[in-house]
Amino acid sequence: MSYAEMYARARDDAEGFWMDAAEAIDWVEKPSKALFDDNAPLYEWFRDGTLNTCWNAVDRHVEAGHGDRVAIIYDSPVTDTKSKITYAELQSRVAALAGGLKAKGVGKGDRVIIYMPMVPQAVEAMLACARLGAIHSVVFGGFAANELAVRIDDAQPKAIIAGSCGIEPGRIVKYKPLLDGAIELASHKPEFCVILQRDQERAEMIEGRDFDWYGFQEGTDPADCVPVEGTHPVYILYTSGTTGAPKGVVRATAGHLVALYWTMEKIYDCKPGDVFWAASDVGWVVGHSYICYAPLFHGNTTLVFEGKPVGTPDAGTFWRVMSEYNVRAFFTAPTAIRAVKREDPKGELIKNYDLSGLRAVFLAGERADPDTIHWAHDHLGVPVIDHWWQTETGFAIAANPLGVEEIPVKIGSPSVPMPGYDVQILSDEGHPVPTGELGAIAIKLPLPPGTLPTLWNAEERFRKSYLNTFPGYYETGDAGMIDEDGYLYIMARTDDVINVAGHRLSTGAMEEVLAAHPDVAECAVIGATDDLKGQMPVGFLCLNAGTSRDEGELVGEVVKLVREKIGPVAAFRTAVIVDRLPKTRSGKILRGTMVKIADGEDYKMPATIDDPAILDEIGVALKRIGYAGG
Ligand code: COA
Ligand code: AMP
């Protein structure tokens, strides 16, 4: 079947297409149909089926005789550790962990927050929750206590599972004090915490609340998989929106299983048993879908890599890992390739390794710039596939479906829509724009299985954020165009979300932190273009009347504040003091124009600006810190 035939079938016979795909999954009770639209525009998939995520990820492979197959490879240059876990071992480890949780009262529907570094136990914790029908919410280790607290209050977890520390090059990140701080800040208190003590940092335990990972499992029975209905949430994953309050993206069990399983063969061209490596973090959607779930659903070997593209120990690490484990499909963010390219521009280190098993490289998380794609393609000699997706969708909206047909690559485009995604470009008024013209990217409802059915405890916000702007469509928050061959181009966000080193961040959240500084009357944060990280946040600070501050000192204070309140991942390092901010007459800050000035690009004078002279002032301020051609 060609890509075009496959796409057309999913469009014209969605029931048949997705019910066929559902055959690949083990059900306790099969669903009577795929789509339930009685509550449109809220849609549900496979509602009346029952099944279990962990069974499909682990147990069924053991039952099928593949217990000896490696499920997880752990490679950690930062701790100098390598190990392998077979499917049979994974089954007993996950069942034991789930048994410990169950003995402490965790059951179907309870939330469990997971705050862990890139160790196999992070994946085991996710699977143990899924085994019990408990809903996990993984929080990225680079977030500070305050961000963790916000998620604790929203998800209201019964338990928190955490590692004692994470390891960043050159420093140990002590998770436990962050966890304790977050629990203190949060109004909701978990009943208990499970702590994985790592050799690099032993955490101090709070008697009666904290339990040791291994100790608390002792004397408990391994837990069986609990069947749940198809729409039961398997996880909540918080992501950045326009305001400081993160959005809790909900993933429904059945659609997630069906869609992710489908992608492993059709997009990533993998057969069960192949080694799949997503060099991301379990704290992000890429980590959920392609470190933990999809490879395991499909019976592949997944790689948990605790290291960085460079510096652990060098820019050859990616190639070393690929050759050592015969990786077939490699997935990372363009920024990681840029980091490698910067250290080893000629790709000399690649020559030290046998990469003959590599089928393709997949890029997502941010715009893949042509230089990066060319460099990877020229040096690796395999297809380099840009694909576009979001936390909300859980898998690619647009991609090149290598396992179906490799369609011609157009550099700069993540290729074509995947089955079930009717992608359209709309004008501000919600009308489709002509081919090749820019507009808001929207997807005609319903979205395919695996995509978010709602936001956790926030249905109104779900409607407002995604459904209300263009009735009948899902609003992606991205702007772009579709060319005459149906290829998509993703150009920019339509909201205040920025993308720093493949990490999705809210400038609104940073502005909330800056505004809380006692000397700051007003502020703005923009994402300026950065050669390595794609974008970097830049802050503008207007001081309270009569306040005079040394710029360097004040900037140091706000940088520290953002690190404390949001976390190091925000990579907020730069700010300037300005007298005033450019605004429209109705008071809207002209962030888009400020980005253009920072990037040294031409810009059109906004017709509605209240005083054009402010733009010159912004340019002068930006030059002072090395932007705007300064
Ligand atoms: N726990 C604690 N801190 C973390 C962290 C974690 N899991 N991940 C990152 N941080 C910290 C970093 O140590 C750094 O701290 P610093 O300010 O003290 O230096 C800060 O957060 C910013 O990190 P990052 O933006 O990642 O920059 P970097 O300079 O450490 O590394 C890259 C740059 C490009 C090598 C790195 O960003 C990378 O590998 N990116 C790949 C992106 C990716 O996997 N995206 C997921 C979507 S596919
Ligand atoms: P996240 O939810 O963290 O995966 O971030 C999703 C956002 O990252 C998208 O809405 C885009 O803005 C951006 N993004 C992801 N993949 C791509 C891509 N291949 N090309 C351009 N932008 C991308």
Short mmCIF file of N, CA and C in Angstrom, two decimals, residues 482-603:
data_model
loop_
_atom_site.label_atom_id
_atom_site.label_comp_id
_atom_site.label_asym_id
_atom_site.label_seq_id
_atom_site.Cartn_x
_atom_site.Cartn_y
_atom_site.Cartn_z
N ILE A 482 1.00 24.71 3.60
CA ILE A 482 1.04 23.43 2.89
C ILE A 482 1.33 23.75 1.43
N ASP A 483 2.28 23.03 0.82
CA ASP A 483 2.62 23.35 -0.58
C ASP A 483 1.76 22.54 -1.55
N GLU A 484 2.04 22.71 -2.84
CA GLU A 484 1.18 22.11 -3.86
C GLU A 484 1.26 20.57 -3.85
N ASP A 485 2.30 20.00 -3.23
CA ASP A 485 2.39 18.54 -3.14
C ASP A 485 1.86 18.01 -1.81
N GLY A 486 1.29 18.90 -1.01
CA GLY A 486 0.71 18.45 0.26
C GLY A 486 1.73 18.37 1.39
N TYR A 487 2.92 18.92 1.20
CA TYR A 487 3.94 18.93 2.27
C TYR A 487 3.68 20.10 3.20
N LEU A 488 3.88 19.83 4.50
CA LEU A 488 3.65 20.85 5.51
C LEU A 488 4.94 21.59 5.84
N TYR A 489 4.81 22.86 6.20
CA TYR A 489 5.96 23.64 6.66
C TYR A 489 5.55 24.30 7.97
N ILE A 490 6.34 24.09 9.02
CA ILE A 490 6.01 24.65 10.33
C ILE A 490 6.90 25.87 10.53
N MET A 491 6.30 27.04 10.66
CA MET A 491 7.11 28.26 10.68
C MET A 491 7.27 28.87 12.08
N ALA A 492 6.23 28.91 12.87
CA ALA A 492 6.32 29.62 14.15
C ALA A 492 5.15 29.22 15.04
N ARG A 493 5.26 29.57 16.31
CA ARG A 493 4.13 29.37 17.21
C ARG A 493 3.23 30.60 17.11
N THR A 494 1.94 30.38 17.33
CA THR A 494 1.03 31.52 17.32
C THR A 494 0.81 32.05 18.74
N ASP A 495 1.40 31.35 19.73
CA ASP A 495 1.22 31.79 21.12
C ASP A 495 2.59 32.16 21.71
N ASP A 496 2.67 32.23 23.02
CA ASP A 496 3.92 32.68 23.65
C ASP A 496 4.81 31.52 24.08
N VAL A 497 4.62 30.38 23.44
CA VAL A 497 5.48 29.23 23.74
C VAL A 497 6.78 29.37 22.95
N ILE A 498 7.91 29.11 23.60
CA ILE A 498 9.18 29.09 22.87
C ILE A 498 9.82 27.71 23.03
N ASN A 499 10.80 27.45 22.20
CA ASN A 499 11.41 26.15 22.17
C ASN A 499 12.92 26.29 22.36
N VAL A 500 13.39 25.92 23.53
CA VAL A 500 14.80 26.12 23.87
C VAL A 500 15.46 24.75 23.99
N ALA A 501 16.39 24.45 23.10
CA ALA A 501 17.07 23.15 23.09
C ALA A 501 16.05 22.01 23.03
N GLY A 502 15.00 22.19 22.23
CA GLY A 502 13.99 21.14 22.09
C GLY A 502 13.06 21.06 23.29
N HIS A 503 13.20 21.98 24.24
CA HIS A 503 12.33 21.98 25.41
C HIS A 503 11.27 23.06 25.24
N ARG A 504 10.03 22.69 25.47
CA ARG A 504 8.93 23.64 25.27
C ARG A 504 8.74 24.46 26.55
N LEU A 505 8.82 25.76 26.42
CA LEU A 505 8.76 26.63 27.59
C LEU A 505 7.79 27.78 27.35
N SER A 506 7.24 28.30 28.45
CA SER A 506 6.28 29.38 28.34
C SER A 506 6.95 30.70 28.72
N THR A 507 6.94 31.67 27.79
CA THR A 507 7.50 32.98 28.15
C THR A 507 6.60 33.63 29.20
N GLY A 508 5.31 33.29 29.15
CA GLY A 508 4.36 33.82 30.14
C GLY A 508 4.77 33.41 31.55
N ALA A 509 5.21 32.16 31.69
CA ALA A 509 5.62 31.67 33.01
C ALA A 509 6.85 32.45 33.48
N MET A 510 7.78 32.73 32.55
CA MET A 510 8.99 33.48 32.94
C MET A 510 8.62 34.91 33.30
N GLU A 511 7.69 35.49 32.55
CA GLU A 511 7.27 36.86 32.85
C GLU A 511 6.65 36.95 34.25
N GLU A 512 5.91 35.91 34.63
CA GLU A 512 5.31 35.92 35.97
C GLU A 512 6.39 35.98 37.04
N VAL A 513 7.50 35.26 36.79
CA VAL A 513 8.59 35.26 37.76
C VAL A 513 9.28 36.63 37.80
N LEU A 514 9.57 37.19 36.64
CA LEU A 514 10.25 38.49 36.59
C LEU A 514 9.38 39.57 37.25
N ALA A 515 8.10 39.52 36.97
CA ALA A 515 7.19 40.54 37.49
C ALA A 515 7.14 40.51 39.01
N ALA A 516 7.49 39.36 39.59
CA ALA A 516 7.42 39.25 41.05
C ALA A 516 8.64 39.89 41.72
N HIS A 517 9.65 40.29 40.95
CA HIS A 517 10.81 40.96 41.56
C HIS A 517 10.36 42.34 42.05
N PRO A 518 10.74 42.72 43.27
CA PRO A 518 10.20 43.97 43.84
C PRO A 518 10.54 45.23 43.03
N ASP A 519 11.61 45.22 42.25
CA ASP A 519 11.98 46.43 41.50
C ASP A 519 11.37 46.47 40.10
N VAL A 520 10.73 45.39 39.70
CA VAL A 520 10.24 45.32 38.31
C VAL A 520 8.77 45.74 38.25
N ALA A 521 8.52 46.78 37.43
CA ALA A 521 7.14 47.26 37.29
C ALA A 521 6.44 46.50 36.18
N GLU A 522 7.18 46.23 35.12
CA GLU A 522 6.59 45.61 33.95
C GLU A 522 7.70 44.84 33.23
N CYS A 523 7.34 43.81 32.51
CA CYS A 523 8.40 43.03 31.85
C CYS A 523 7.86 42.29 30.64
N ALA A 524 8.78 41.77 29.83
CA ALA A 524 8.40 40.90 28.70
C ALA A 524 9.54 39.92 28.51
N VAL A 525 9.19 38.73 28.02
CA VAL A 525 10.21 37.74 27.66
C VAL A 525 9.93 37.31 26.23
N ILE A 526 10.99 37.28 25.43
CA ILE A 526 10.82 36.80 24.05
C ILE A 526 11.80 35.65 23.82
N GLY A 527 11.60 34.92 22.73
CA GLY A 527 12.54 33.88 22.34
C GLY A 527 13.35 34.39 21.16
N ALA A 528 14.63 34.71 21.40
CA ALA A 528 15.48 35.18 20.31
C ALA A 528 16.17 33.97 19.67
N THR A 529 16.43 34.07 18.37
CA THR A 529 17.03 32.93 17.66
C THR A 529 18.43 32.65 18.20
N ASP A 530 18.71 31.36 18.39
CA ASP A 530 20.01 30.94 18.91
C ASP A 530 20.55 29.81 18.04
N ASP A 531 21.82 29.94 17.66
CA ASP A 531 22.42 28.96 16.74
C ASP A 531 22.40 27.54 17.28
N LEU A 532 22.61 27.38 18.57
CA LEU A 532 22.66 26.04 19.14
C LEU A 532 21.29 25.56 19.60
N LYS A 533 20.65 26.36 20.42
CA LYS A 533 19.42 25.89 21.07
C LYS A 533 18.14 26.25 20.33
N GLY A 534 18.25 26.84 19.16
CA GLY A 534 17.04 27.20 18.41
C GLY A 534 16.53 28.55 18.85
N GLN A 535 16.13 28.61 20.12
CA GLN A 535 15.73 29.89 20.71
C GLN A 535 16.32 30.00 22.10
N MET A 536 16.50 31.24 22.54
CA MET A 536 16.90 31.49 23.93
C MET A 536 16.02 32.61 24.46
N PRO A 537 15.60 32.49 25.73
CA PRO A 537 14.76 33.56 26.28
C PRO A 537 15.57 34.83 26.56
N VAL A 538 14.99 35.97 26.27
CA VAL A 538 15.60 37.26 26.60
C VAL A 538 14.54 38.08 27.33
N GLY A 539 14.91 38.63 28.48
CA GLY A 539 13.96 39.38 29.29
C GLY A 539 14.14 40.88 29.15
N PHE A 540 13.05 41.62 29.23
CA PHE A 540 13.07 43.09 29.22
C PHE A 540 12.42 43.54 30.53
N LEU A 541 13.13 44.40 31.24
CA LEU A 541 12.66 44.81 32.57
C LEU A 541 12.44 46.31 32.62
N CYS A 542 11.24 46.73 32.98
CA CYS A 542 10.98 48.16 33.25
C CYS A 542 10.91 48.31 34.77
N LEU A 543 11.67 49.25 35.29
CA LEU A 543 11.74 49.37 36.75
C LEU A 543 10.63 50.27 37.31
N ASN A 544 10.35 50.08 38.58
CA ASN A 544 9.38 50.94 39.26
C ASN A 544 9.87 52.39 39.22
N ALA A 545 8.94 53.31 39.15
CA ALA A 545 9.31 54.73 39.08
C ALA A 545 10.21 55.08 40.25
N GLY A 546 11.27 55.81 39.95
CA GLY A 546 12.17 56.25 41.02
C GLY A 546 13.21 55.22 41.41
N THR A 547 13.14 54.01 40.82
CA THR A 547 14.12 52.97 41.17
C THR A 547 15.30 53.05 40.23
N SER A 548 16.49 53.01 40.75
CA SER A 548 17.67 52.97 39.89
C SER A 548 18.50 51.76 40.33
N ARG A 549 18.83 50.90 39.37
CA ARG A 549 19.56 49.68 39.71
C ARG A 549 20.71 49.46 38.74
N ASP A 550 21.77 48.86 39.23
CA ASP A 550 22.85 48.43 38.36
C ASP A 550 22.32 47.26 37.52
N GLU A 551 22.48 47.38 36.20
CA GLU A 551 21.85 46.38 35.32
C GLU A 551 22.37 44.97 35.60
N GLY A 552 23.70 44.85 35.68
CA GLY A 552 24.29 43.52 35.87
C GLY A 552 23.78 42.86 37.14
N GLU A 553 23.68 43.67 38.19
CA GLU A 553 23.25 43.12 39.48
C GLU A 553 21.78 42.66 39.42
N LEU A 554 20.95 43.52 38.85
CA LEU A 554 19.52 43.17 38.77
C LEU A 554 19.32 41.94 37.89
N VAL A 555 20.02 41.91 36.76
CA VAL A 555 19.86 40.75 35.87
C VAL A 555 20.28 39.48 36.60
N GLY A 556 21.38 39.57 37.37
CA GLY A 556 21.81 38.41 38.16
C GLY A 556 20.69 37.94 39.08
N GLU A 557 19.98 38.88 39.66
CA GLU A 557 18.90 38.51 40.60
C GLU A 557 17.74 37.82 39.88
N VAL A 558 17.36 38.39 38.73
CA VAL A 558 16.19 37.77 38.06
C VAL A 558 16.57 36.42 37.43
N VAL A 559 17.82 36.30 36.99
CA VAL A 559 18.26 35.01 36.45
C VAL A 559 18.17 33.94 37.55
N LYS A 560 18.61 34.32 38.73
CA LYS A 560 18.57 33.39 39.86
C LYS A 560 17.11 33.04 40.20
N LEU A 561 16.25 34.06 40.14
CA LEU A 561 14.84 33.84 40.46
C LEU A 561 14.19 32.83 39.51
N VAL A 562 14.47 32.99 38.21
CA VAL A 562 13.86 32.08 37.23
C VAL A 562 14.39 30.66 37.45
N ARG A 563 15.67 30.56 37.76
CA ARG A 563 16.26 29.24 38.02
C ARG A 563 15.60 28.59 39.24
N GLU A 564 15.34 29.43 40.26
CA GLU A 564 14.73 28.89 41.48
C GLU A 564 13.27 28.52 41.27
N LYS A 565 12.55 29.35 40.52
CA LYS A 565 11.10 29.15 40.41
C LYS A 565 10.72 28.19 39.30
N ILE A 566 11.41 28.26 38.17
CA ILE A 566 11.06 27.37 37.05
C ILE A 566 12.07 26.24 36.94
N GLY A 567 13.35 26.59 37.02
CA GLY A 567 14.37 25.55 36.97
C GLY A 567 15.45 25.87 35.96
N PRO A 568 16.56 25.12 36.04
CA PRO A 568 17.66 25.37 35.10
C PRO A 568 17.24 25.17 33.65
N VAL A 569 16.25 24.30 33.42
CA VAL A 569 15.84 23.99 32.05
C VAL A 569 15.36 25.24 31.29
N ALA A 570 14.91 26.26 32.02
CA ALA A 570 14.44 27.48 31.35
C ALA A 570 15.58 28.17 30.62
N ALA A 571 16.83 27.89 31.02
CA ALA A 571 18.01 28.46 30.38
C ALA A 571 17.88 29.98 30.25
N PHE A 572 17.31 30.59 31.29
CA PHE A 572 17.13 32.04 31.29
C PHE A 572 18.41 32.70 31.80
N ARG A 573 19.14 33.37 30.91
CA ARG A 573 20.44 33.91 31.31
C ARG A 573 20.60 35.38 30.95
N THR A 574 19.66 35.93 30.16
CA THR A 574 19.87 37.26 29.61
C THR A 574 18.65 38.15 29.82
N ALA A 575 18.92 39.38 30.26
CA ALA A 575 17.84 40.37 30.37
C ALA A 575 18.45 41.77 30.27
N VAL A 576 17.62 42.74 29.94
CA VAL A 576 18.07 44.13 29.88
C VAL A 576 17.03 45.03 30.54
N ILE A 577 17.53 46.17 31.01
CA ILE A 577 16.61 47.16 31.56
C ILE A 577 16.21 48.11 30.43
N VAL A 578 14.94 48.36 30.28
CA VAL A 578 14.46 49.33 29.30
C VAL A 578 13.50 50.30 30.00
N ASP A 579 13.33 51.48 29.38
CA ASP A 579 12.42 52.46 30.03
C ASP A 579 10.97 52.07 29.83
N ARG A 580 10.68 51.51 28.67
CA ARG A 580 9.28 51.16 28.37
C ARG A 580 9.25 50.05 27.33
N LEU A 581 8.09 49.43 27.20
CA LEU A 581 7.94 48.32 26.25
C LEU A 581 7.09 48.77 25.07
N PRO A 582 7.40 48.29 23.86
CA PRO A 582 6.56 48.67 22.72
C PRO A 582 5.21 47.97 22.80
N LYS A 583 4.17 48.75 22.61
CA LYS A 583 2.82 48.17 22.74
C LYS A 583 1.92 48.70 21.64
N THR A 584 0.86 47.96 21.41
CA THR A 584 -0.18 48.49 20.52
C THR A 584 -0.98 49.51 21.32
N ARG A 585 -1.82 50.25 20.62
CA ARG A 585 -2.61 51.26 21.33
C ARG A 585 -3.53 50.60 22.36
N SER A 586 -3.88 49.33 22.11
CA SER A 586 -4.75 48.67 23.09
C SER A 586 -3.93 48.01 24.21
N GLY A 587 -2.60 48.20 24.18
CA GLY A 587 -1.80 47.74 25.32
C GLY A 587 -1.15 46.38 25.15
N LYS A 588 -1.24 45.79 23.96
CA LYS A 588 -0.63 44.47 23.77
C LYS A 588 0.87 44.66 23.47
N ILE A 589 1.71 43.91 24.19
CA ILE A 589 3.16 44.05 23.97
C ILE A 589 3.52 43.43 22.62
N LEU A 590 4.32 44.15 21.84
CA LEU A 590 4.65 43.69 20.48
C LEU A 590 5.85 42.74 20.50
N ARG A 591 5.63 41.55 21.04
CA ARG A 591 6.74 40.59 21.20
C ARG A 591 7.30 40.14 19.86
N GLY A 592 6.41 39.96 18.88
CA GLY A 592 6.85 39.49 17.57
C GLY A 592 7.85 40.46 16.95
N THR A 593 7.55 41.75 17.05
CA THR A 593 8.45 42.76 16.50
C THR A 593 9.76 42.77 17.28
N MET A 594 9.68 42.58 18.60
CA MET A 594 10.90 42.55 19.41
C MET A 594 11.80 41.38 19.01
N VAL A 595 11.19 40.25 18.67
CA VAL A 595 11.98 39.09 18.22
C VAL A 595 12.72 39.45 16.94
N LYS A 596 12.01 40.10 16.03
CA LYS A 596 12.65 40.47 14.75
C LYS A 596 13.82 41.41 14.98
N ILE A 597 13.64 42.37 15.89
CA ILE A 597 14.73 43.30 16.19
C ILE A 597 15.91 42.52 16.79
N ALA A 598 15.62 41.64 17.73
CA ALA A 598 16.69 40.86 18.36
C ALA A 598 17.46 40.05 17.33
N ASP A 599 16.73 39.49 16.37
CA ASP A 599 17.36 38.63 15.36
C ASP A 599 18.01 39.44 14.23
N GLY A 600 17.89 40.77 14.30
CA GLY A 600 18.48 41.62 13.27
C GLY A 600 17.75 41.52 11.94
N GLU A 601 16.47 41.15 12.00
CA GLU A 601 15.69 41.03 10.76
C GLU A 601 14.93 42.33 10.49
N ASP A 602 14.57 42.50 9.21
CA ASP A 602 13.71 43.64 8.88
C ASP A 602 12.33 43.41 9.49
N TYR A 603 11.70 44.47 9.87
CA TYR A 603 10.33 44.33 10.37
C TYR A 603 9.48 45.47 9.85
#
